[in-house]
Tab-separated table of N, CA and C in Angstrom:
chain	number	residue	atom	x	y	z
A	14	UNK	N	-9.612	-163.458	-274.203
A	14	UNK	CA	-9.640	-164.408	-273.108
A	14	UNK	C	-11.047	-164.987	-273.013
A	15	UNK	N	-10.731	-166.373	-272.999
A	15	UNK	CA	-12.357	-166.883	-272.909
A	15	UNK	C	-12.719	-167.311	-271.657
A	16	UNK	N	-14.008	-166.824	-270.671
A	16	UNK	CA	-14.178	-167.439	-269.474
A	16	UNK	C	-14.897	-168.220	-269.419
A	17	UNK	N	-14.560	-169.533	-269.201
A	17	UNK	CA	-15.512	-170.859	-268.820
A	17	UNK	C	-16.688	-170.783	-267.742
A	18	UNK	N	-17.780	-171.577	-268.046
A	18	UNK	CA	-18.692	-171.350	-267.365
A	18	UNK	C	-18.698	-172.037	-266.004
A	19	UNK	N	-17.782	-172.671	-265.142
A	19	UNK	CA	-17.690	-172.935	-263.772
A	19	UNK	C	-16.972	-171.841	-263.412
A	20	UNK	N	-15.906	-170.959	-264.153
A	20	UNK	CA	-15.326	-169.847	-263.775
A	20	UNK	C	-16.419	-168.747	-263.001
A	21	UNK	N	-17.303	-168.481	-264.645
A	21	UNK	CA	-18.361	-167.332	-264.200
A	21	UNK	C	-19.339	-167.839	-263.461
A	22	UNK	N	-19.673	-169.112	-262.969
A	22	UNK	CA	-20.608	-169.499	-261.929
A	22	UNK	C	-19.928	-169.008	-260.640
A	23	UNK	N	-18.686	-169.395	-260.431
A	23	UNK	CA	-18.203	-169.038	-259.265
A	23	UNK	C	-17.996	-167.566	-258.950
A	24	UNK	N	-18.070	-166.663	-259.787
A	24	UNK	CA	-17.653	-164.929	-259.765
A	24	UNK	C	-19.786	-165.113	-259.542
A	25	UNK	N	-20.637	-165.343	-259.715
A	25	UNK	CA	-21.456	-165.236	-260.019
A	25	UNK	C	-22.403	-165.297	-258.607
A	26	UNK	N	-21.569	-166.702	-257.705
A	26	UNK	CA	-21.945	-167.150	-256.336
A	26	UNK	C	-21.470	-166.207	-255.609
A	27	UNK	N	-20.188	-165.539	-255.949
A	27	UNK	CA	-19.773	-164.778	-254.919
A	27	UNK	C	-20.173	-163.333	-254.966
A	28	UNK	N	-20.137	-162.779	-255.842
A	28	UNK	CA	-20.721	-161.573	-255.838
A	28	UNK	C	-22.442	-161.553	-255.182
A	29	UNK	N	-22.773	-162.534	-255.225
A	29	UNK	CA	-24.340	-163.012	-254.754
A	29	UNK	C	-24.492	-162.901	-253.241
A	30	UNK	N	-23.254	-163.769	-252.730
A	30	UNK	CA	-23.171	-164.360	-251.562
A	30	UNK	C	-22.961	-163.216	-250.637
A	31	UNK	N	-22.388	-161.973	-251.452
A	31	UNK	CA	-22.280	-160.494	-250.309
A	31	UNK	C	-22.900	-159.982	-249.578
A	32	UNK	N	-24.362	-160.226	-250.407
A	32	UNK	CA	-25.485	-159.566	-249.986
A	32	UNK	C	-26.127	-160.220	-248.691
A	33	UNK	N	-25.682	-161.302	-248.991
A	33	UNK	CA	-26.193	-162.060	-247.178
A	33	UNK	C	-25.507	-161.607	-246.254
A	34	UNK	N	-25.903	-161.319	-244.924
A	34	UNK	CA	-25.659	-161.013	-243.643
A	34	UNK	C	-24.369	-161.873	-243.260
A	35	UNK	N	-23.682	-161.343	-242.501
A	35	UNK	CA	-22.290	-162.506	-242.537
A	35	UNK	C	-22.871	-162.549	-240.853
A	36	UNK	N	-23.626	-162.248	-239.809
A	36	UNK	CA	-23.915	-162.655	-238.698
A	36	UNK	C	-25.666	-162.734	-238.492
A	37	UNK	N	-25.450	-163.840	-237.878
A	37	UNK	CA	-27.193	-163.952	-237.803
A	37	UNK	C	-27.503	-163.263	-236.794
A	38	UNK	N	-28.764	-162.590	-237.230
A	38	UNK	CA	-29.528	-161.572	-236.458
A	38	UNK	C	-30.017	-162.416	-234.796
A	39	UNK	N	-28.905	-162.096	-234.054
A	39	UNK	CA	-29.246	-162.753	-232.940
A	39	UNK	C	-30.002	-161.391	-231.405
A	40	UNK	N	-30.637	-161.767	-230.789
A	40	UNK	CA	-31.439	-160.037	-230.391
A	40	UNK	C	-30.346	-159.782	-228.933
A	41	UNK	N	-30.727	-158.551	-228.581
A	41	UNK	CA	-29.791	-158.193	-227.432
A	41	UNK	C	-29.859	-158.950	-226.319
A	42	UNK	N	-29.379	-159.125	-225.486
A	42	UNK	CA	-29.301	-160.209	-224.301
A	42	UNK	C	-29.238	-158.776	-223.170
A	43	UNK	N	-30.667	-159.236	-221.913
A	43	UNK	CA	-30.759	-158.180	-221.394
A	43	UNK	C	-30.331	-159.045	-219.630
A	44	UNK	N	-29.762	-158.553	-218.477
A	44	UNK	CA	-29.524	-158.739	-217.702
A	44	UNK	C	-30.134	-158.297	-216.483
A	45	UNK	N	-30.887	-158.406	-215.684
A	45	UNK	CA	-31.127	-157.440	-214.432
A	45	UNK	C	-30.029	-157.458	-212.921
A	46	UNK	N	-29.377	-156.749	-213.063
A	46	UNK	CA	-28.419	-156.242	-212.067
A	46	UNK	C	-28.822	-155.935	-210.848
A	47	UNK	N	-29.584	-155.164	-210.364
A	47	UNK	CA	-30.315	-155.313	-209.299
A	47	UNK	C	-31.491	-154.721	-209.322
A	48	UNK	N	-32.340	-155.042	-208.447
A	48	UNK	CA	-32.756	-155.839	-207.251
A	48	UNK	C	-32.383	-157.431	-208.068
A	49	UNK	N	-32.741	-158.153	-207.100
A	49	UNK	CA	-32.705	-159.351	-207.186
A	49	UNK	C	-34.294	-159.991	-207.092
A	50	UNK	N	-34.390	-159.917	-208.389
A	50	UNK	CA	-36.179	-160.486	-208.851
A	50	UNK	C	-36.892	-161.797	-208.266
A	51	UNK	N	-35.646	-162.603	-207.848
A	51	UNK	CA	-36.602	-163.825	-207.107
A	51	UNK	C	-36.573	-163.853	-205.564
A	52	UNK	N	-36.406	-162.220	-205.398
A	52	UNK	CA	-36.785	-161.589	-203.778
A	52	UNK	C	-38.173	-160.981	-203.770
A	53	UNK	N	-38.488	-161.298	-202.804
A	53	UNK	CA	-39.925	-160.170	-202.688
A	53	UNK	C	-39.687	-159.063	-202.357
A	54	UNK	N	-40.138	-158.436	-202.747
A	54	UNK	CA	-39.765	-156.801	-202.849
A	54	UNK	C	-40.669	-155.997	-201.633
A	55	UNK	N	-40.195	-155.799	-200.437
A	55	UNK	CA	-40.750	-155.076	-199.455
A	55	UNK	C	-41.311	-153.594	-199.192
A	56	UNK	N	-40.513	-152.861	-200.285
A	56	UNK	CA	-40.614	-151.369	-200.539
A	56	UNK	C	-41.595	-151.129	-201.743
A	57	UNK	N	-42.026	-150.292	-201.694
A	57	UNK	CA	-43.320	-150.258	-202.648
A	57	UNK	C	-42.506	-149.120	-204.003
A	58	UNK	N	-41.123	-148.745	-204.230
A	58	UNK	CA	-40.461	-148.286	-205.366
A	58	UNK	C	-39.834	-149.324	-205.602
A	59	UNK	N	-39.714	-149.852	-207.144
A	59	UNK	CA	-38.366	-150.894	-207.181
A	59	UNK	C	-37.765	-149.598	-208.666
A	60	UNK	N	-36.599	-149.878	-208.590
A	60	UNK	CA	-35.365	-149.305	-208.705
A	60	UNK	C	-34.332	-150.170	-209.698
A	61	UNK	N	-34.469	-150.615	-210.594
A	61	UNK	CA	-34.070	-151.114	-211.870
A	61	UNK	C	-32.598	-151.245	-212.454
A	62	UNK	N	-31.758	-151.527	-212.897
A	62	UNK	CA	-30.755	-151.436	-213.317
A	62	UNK	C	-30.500	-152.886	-213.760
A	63	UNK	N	-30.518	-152.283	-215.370
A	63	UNK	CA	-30.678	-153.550	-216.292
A	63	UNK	C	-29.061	-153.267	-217.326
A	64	UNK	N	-28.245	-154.503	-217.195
A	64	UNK	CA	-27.382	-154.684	-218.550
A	64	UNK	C	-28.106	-155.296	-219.745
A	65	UNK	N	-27.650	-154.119	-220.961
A	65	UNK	CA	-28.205	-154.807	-222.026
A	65	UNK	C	-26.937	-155.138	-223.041
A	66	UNK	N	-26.586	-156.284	-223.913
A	66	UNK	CA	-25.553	-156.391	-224.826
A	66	UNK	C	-25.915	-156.591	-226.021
A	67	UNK	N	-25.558	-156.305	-226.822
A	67	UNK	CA	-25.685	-157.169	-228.092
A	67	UNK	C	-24.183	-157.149	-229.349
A	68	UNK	N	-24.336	-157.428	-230.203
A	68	UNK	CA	-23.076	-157.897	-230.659
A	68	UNK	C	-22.898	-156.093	-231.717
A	69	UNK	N	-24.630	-155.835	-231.980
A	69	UNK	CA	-24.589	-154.763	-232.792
A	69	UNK	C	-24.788	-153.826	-231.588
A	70	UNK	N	-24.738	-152.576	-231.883
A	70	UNK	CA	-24.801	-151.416	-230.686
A	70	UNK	C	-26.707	-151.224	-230.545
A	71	UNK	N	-26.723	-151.244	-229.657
A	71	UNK	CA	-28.401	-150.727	-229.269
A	71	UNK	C	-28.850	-149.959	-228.698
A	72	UNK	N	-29.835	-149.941	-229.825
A	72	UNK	CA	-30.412	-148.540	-230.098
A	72	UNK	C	-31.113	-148.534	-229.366
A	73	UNK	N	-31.732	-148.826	-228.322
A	73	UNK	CA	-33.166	-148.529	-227.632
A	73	UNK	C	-33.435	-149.772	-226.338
A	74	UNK	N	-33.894	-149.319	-225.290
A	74	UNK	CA	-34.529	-149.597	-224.579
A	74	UNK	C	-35.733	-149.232	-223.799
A	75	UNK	N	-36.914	-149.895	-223.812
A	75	UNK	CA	-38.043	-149.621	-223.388
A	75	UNK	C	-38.895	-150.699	-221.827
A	76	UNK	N	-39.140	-149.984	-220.928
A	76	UNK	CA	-40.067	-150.426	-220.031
A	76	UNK	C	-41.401	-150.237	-220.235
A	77	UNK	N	-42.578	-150.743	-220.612
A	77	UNK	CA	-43.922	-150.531	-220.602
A	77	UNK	C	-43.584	-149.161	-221.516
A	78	UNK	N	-43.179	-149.370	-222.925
A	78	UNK	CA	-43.227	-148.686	-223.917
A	78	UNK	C	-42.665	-147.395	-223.444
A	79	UNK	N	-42.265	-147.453	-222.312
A	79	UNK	CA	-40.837	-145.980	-222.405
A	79	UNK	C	-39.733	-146.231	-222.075
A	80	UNK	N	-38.773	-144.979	-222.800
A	80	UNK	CA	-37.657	-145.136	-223.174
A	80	UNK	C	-36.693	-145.514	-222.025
A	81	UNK	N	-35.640	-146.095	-221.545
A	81	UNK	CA	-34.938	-146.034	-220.946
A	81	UNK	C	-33.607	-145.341	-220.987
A	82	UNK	N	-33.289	-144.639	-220.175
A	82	UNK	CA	-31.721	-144.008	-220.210
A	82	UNK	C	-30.766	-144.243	-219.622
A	83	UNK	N	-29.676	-144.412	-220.687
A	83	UNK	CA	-28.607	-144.922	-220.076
A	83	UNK	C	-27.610	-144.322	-219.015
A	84	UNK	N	-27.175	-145.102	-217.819
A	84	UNK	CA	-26.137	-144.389	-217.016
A	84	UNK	C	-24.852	-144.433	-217.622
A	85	UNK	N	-24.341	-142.947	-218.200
A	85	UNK	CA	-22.648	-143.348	-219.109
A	85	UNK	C	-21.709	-143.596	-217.881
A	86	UNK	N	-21.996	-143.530	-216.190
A	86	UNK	CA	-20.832	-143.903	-215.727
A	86	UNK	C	-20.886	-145.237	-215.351
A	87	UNK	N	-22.422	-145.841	-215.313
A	87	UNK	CA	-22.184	-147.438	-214.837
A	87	UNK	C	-22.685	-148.338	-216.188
A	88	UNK	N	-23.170	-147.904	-217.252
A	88	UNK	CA	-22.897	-148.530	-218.256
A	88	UNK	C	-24.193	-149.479	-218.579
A	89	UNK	N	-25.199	-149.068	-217.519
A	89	UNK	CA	-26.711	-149.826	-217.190
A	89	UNK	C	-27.589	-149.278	-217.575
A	90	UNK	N	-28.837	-149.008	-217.622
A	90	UNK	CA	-29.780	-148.556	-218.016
A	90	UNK	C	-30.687	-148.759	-216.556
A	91	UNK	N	-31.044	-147.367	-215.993
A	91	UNK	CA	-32.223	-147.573	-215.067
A	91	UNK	C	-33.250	-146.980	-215.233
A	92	UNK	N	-34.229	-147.571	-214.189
A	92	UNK	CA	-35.417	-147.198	-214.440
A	92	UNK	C	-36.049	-147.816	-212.932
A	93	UNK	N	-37.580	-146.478	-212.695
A	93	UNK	CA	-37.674	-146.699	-210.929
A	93	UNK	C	-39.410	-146.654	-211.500
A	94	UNK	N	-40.255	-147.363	-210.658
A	94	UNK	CA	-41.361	-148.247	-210.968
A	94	UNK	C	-41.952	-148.057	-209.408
A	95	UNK	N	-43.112	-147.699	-209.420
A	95	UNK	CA	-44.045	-147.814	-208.263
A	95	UNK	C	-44.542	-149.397	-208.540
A	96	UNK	N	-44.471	-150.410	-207.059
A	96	UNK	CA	-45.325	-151.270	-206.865
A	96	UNK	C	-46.899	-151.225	-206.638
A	97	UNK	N	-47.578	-152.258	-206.776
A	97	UNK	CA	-48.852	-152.782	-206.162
A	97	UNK	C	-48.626	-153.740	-205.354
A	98	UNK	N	-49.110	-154.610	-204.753
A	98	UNK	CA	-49.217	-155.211	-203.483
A	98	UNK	C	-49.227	-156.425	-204.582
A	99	UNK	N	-48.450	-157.486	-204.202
A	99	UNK	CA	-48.630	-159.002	-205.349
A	99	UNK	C	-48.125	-158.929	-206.554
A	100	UNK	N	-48.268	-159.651	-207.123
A	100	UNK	CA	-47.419	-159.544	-208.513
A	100	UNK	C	-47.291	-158.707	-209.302
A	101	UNK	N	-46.007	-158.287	-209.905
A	101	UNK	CA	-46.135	-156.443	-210.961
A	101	UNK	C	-45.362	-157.115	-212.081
A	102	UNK	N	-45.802	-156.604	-213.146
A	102	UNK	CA	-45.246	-157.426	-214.555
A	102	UNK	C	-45.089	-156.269	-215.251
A	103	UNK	N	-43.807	-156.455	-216.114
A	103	UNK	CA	-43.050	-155.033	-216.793
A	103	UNK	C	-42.938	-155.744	-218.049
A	104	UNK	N	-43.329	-154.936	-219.034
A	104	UNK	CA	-42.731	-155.291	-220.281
A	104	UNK	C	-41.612	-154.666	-221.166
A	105	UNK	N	-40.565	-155.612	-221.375
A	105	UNK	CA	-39.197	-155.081	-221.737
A	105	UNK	C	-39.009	-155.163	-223.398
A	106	UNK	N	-38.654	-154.774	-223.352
A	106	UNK	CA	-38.040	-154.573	-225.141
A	106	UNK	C	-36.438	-153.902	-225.496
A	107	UNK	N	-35.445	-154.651	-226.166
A	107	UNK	CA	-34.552	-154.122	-226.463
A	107	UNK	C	-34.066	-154.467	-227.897
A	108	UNK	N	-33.664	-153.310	-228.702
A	108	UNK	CA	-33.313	-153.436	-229.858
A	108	UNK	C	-32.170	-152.640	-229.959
A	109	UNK	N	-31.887	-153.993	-231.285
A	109	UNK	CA	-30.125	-153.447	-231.476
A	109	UNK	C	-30.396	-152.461	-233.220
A	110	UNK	N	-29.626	-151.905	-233.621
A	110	UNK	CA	-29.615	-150.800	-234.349
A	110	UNK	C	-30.019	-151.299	-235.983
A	111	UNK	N	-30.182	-153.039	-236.237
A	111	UNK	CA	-30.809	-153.580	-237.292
A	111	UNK	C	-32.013	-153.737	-236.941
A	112	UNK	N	-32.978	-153.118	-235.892
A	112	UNK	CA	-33.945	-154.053	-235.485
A	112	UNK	C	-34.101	-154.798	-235.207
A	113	UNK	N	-33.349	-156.021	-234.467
A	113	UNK	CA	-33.444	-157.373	-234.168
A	113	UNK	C	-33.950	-156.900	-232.749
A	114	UNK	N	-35.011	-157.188	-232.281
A	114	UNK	CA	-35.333	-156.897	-230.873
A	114	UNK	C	-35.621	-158.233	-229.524
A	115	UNK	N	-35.876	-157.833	-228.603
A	115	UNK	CA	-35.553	-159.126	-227.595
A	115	UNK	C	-37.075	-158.327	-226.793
A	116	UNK	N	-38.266	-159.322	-226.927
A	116	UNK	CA	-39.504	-158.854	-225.978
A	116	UNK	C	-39.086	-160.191	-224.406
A	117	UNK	N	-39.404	-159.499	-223.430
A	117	UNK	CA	-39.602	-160.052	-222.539
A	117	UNK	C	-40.675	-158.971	-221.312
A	118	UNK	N	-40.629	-160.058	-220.460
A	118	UNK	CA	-41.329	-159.588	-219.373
A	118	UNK	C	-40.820	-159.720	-217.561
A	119	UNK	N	-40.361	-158.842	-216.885
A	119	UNK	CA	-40.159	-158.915	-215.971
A	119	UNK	C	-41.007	-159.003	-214.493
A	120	UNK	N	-40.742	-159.753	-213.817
A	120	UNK	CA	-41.996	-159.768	-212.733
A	120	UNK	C	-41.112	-159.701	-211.674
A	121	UNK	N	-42.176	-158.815	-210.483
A	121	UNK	CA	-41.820	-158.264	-209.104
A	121	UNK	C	-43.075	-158.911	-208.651
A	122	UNK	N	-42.349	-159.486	-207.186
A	122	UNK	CA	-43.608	-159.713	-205.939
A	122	UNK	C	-43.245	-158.666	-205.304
A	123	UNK	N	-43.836	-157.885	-204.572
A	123	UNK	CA	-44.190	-156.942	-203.757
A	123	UNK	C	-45.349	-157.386	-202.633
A	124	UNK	N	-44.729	-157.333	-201.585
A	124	UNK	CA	-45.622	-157.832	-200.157
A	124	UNK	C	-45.084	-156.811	-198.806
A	125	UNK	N	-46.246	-155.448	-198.903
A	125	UNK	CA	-45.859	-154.714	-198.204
A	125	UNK	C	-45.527	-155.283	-196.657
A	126	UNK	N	-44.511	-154.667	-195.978
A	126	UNK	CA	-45.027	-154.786	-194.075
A	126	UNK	C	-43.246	-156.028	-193.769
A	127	UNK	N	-43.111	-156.132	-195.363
A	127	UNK	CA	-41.723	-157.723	-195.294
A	127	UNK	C	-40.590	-156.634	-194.852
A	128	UNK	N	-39.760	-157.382	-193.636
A	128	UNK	CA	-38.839	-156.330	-193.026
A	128	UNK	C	-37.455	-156.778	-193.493
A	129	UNK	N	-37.946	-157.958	-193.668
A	129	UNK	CA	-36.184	-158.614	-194.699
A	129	UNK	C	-37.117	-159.524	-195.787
A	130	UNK	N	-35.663	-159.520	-196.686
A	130	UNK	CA	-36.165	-159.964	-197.559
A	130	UNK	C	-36.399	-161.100	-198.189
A	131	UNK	N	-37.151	-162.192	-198.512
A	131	UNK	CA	-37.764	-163.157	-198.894
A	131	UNK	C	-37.288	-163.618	-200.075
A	132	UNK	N	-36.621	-165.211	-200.218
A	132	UNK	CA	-36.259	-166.233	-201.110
A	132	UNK	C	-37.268	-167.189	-201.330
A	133	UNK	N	-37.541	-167.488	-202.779
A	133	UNK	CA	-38.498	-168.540	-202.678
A	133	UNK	C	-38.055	-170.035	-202.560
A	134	UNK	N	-38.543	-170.920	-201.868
A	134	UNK	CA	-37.869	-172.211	-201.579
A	134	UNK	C	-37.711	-172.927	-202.374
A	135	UNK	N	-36.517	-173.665	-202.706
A	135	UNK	CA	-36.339	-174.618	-203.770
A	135	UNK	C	-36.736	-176.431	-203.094
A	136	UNK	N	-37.983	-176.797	-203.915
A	136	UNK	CA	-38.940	-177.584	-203.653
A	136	UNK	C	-38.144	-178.607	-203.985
A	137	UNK	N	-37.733	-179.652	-203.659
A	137	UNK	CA	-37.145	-181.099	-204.289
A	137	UNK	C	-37.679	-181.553	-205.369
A	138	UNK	N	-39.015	-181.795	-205.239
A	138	UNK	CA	-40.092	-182.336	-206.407
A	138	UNK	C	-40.883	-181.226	-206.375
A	139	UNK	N	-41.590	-181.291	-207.699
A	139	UNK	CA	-43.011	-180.576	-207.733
A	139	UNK	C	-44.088	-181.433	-207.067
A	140	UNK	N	-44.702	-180.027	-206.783
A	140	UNK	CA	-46.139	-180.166	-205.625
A	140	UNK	C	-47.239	-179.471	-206.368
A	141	UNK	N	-48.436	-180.335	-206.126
A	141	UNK	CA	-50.013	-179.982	-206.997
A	141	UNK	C	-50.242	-179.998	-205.752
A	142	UNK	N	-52.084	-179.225	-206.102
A	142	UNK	CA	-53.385	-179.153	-205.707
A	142	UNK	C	-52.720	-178.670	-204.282
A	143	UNK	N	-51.873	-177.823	-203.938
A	143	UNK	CA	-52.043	-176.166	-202.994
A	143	UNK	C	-53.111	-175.529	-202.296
A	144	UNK	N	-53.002	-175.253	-201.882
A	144	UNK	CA	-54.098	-173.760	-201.166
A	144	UNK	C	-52.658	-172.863	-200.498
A	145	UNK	N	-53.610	-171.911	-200.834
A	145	UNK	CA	-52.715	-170.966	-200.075
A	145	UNK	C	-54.100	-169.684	-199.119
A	146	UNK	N	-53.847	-169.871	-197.978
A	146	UNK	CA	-54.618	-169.060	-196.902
A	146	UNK	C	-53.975	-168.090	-196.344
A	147	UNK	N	-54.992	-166.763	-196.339
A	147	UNK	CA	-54.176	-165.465	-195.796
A	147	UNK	C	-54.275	-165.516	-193.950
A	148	UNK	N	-53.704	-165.598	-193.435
A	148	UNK	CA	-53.622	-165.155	-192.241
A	148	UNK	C	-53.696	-163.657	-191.509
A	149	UNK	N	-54.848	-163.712	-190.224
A	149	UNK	CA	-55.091	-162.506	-189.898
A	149	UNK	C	-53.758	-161.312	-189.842
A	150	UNK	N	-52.545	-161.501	-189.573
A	150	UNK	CA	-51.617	-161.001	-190.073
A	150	UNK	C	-51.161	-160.291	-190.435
A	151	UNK	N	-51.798	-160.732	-191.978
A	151	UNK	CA	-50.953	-160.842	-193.528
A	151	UNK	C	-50.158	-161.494	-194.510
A	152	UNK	N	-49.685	-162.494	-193.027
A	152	UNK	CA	-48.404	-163.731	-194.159
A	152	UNK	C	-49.459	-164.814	-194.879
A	153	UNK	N	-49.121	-165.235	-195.472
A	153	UNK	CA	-49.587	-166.424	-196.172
A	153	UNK	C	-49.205	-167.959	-195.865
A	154	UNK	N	-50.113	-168.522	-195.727
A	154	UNK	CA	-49.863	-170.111	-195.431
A	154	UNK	C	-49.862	-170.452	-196.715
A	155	UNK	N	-49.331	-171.751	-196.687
A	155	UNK	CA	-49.387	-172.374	-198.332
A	155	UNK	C	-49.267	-173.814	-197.664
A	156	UNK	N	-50.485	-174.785	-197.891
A	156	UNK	CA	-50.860	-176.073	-197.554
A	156	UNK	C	-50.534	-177.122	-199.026
């Protein structure tokens, strides 16, 4: 039997073509469940509970380079964090079991003494050149 050479090109592409990934390495998609991050956070513990997905199973989750553990009955991953007073920034990392990982960063306002909790206002237009003044107080003006 003689095999023509568009025959063995094509046995040639395909046996080739295996070796490529049949899904692109897309990274885990992480969720925060609660608190609700564009609240100011009144309590000086925040209390975490993050969904993470990805298409491959994942292997790992990290807050400020430690591990996170998963809850097997709610299916979340938590994690509980002492505040500072003003902005707190967390660094997240999640990887799925090829290594494809997802860096982000989470931010908390924290403004001790807040007895309910605080939405930030949705501005019509953007606004420049601000001040913002502390009041004897504690609240903040913003001019």
């Amino acid at each position: 039997m003689r095999v023509t050479p568009p025959i063995l090109l094509s046995v040639v592409l395909a046996v080739a073509g295996c070796e490529r990934p049949f899904v692109d390495p897309t990274p885990p998609q992480i969720e925060v469940v609660s608190p609700n991050l564009d609240e100011v956070q009144g309590e000086p513990t925040l209390r975490l509970e993050l969904r993470v997905t990805s298409f491959r199973t994942v292997d790992r989750v990290e807050l400020d380079d430690e591990a996170l553990a998963l809850n097997p009955s709610t299916g979340l991953y938590e994690a509980t964090r002492s505040l500072v007073e003003g902005l707190n920034a967390f660094r997240l990392v999640a990887v799925d079991i090829e290594g494809t990982e997802l860096v982000d960063t989470l931010y908390a306002f924290h403004f001790p003494g807040v007895t309910s909790l605080l939405t930030a206002a949705v501005l019509p237009s953007p606004l420049a050149n601000h001040a913002a003044t502390r009041l004897p107080d504690g609240r903040v003006l913003l001019l």
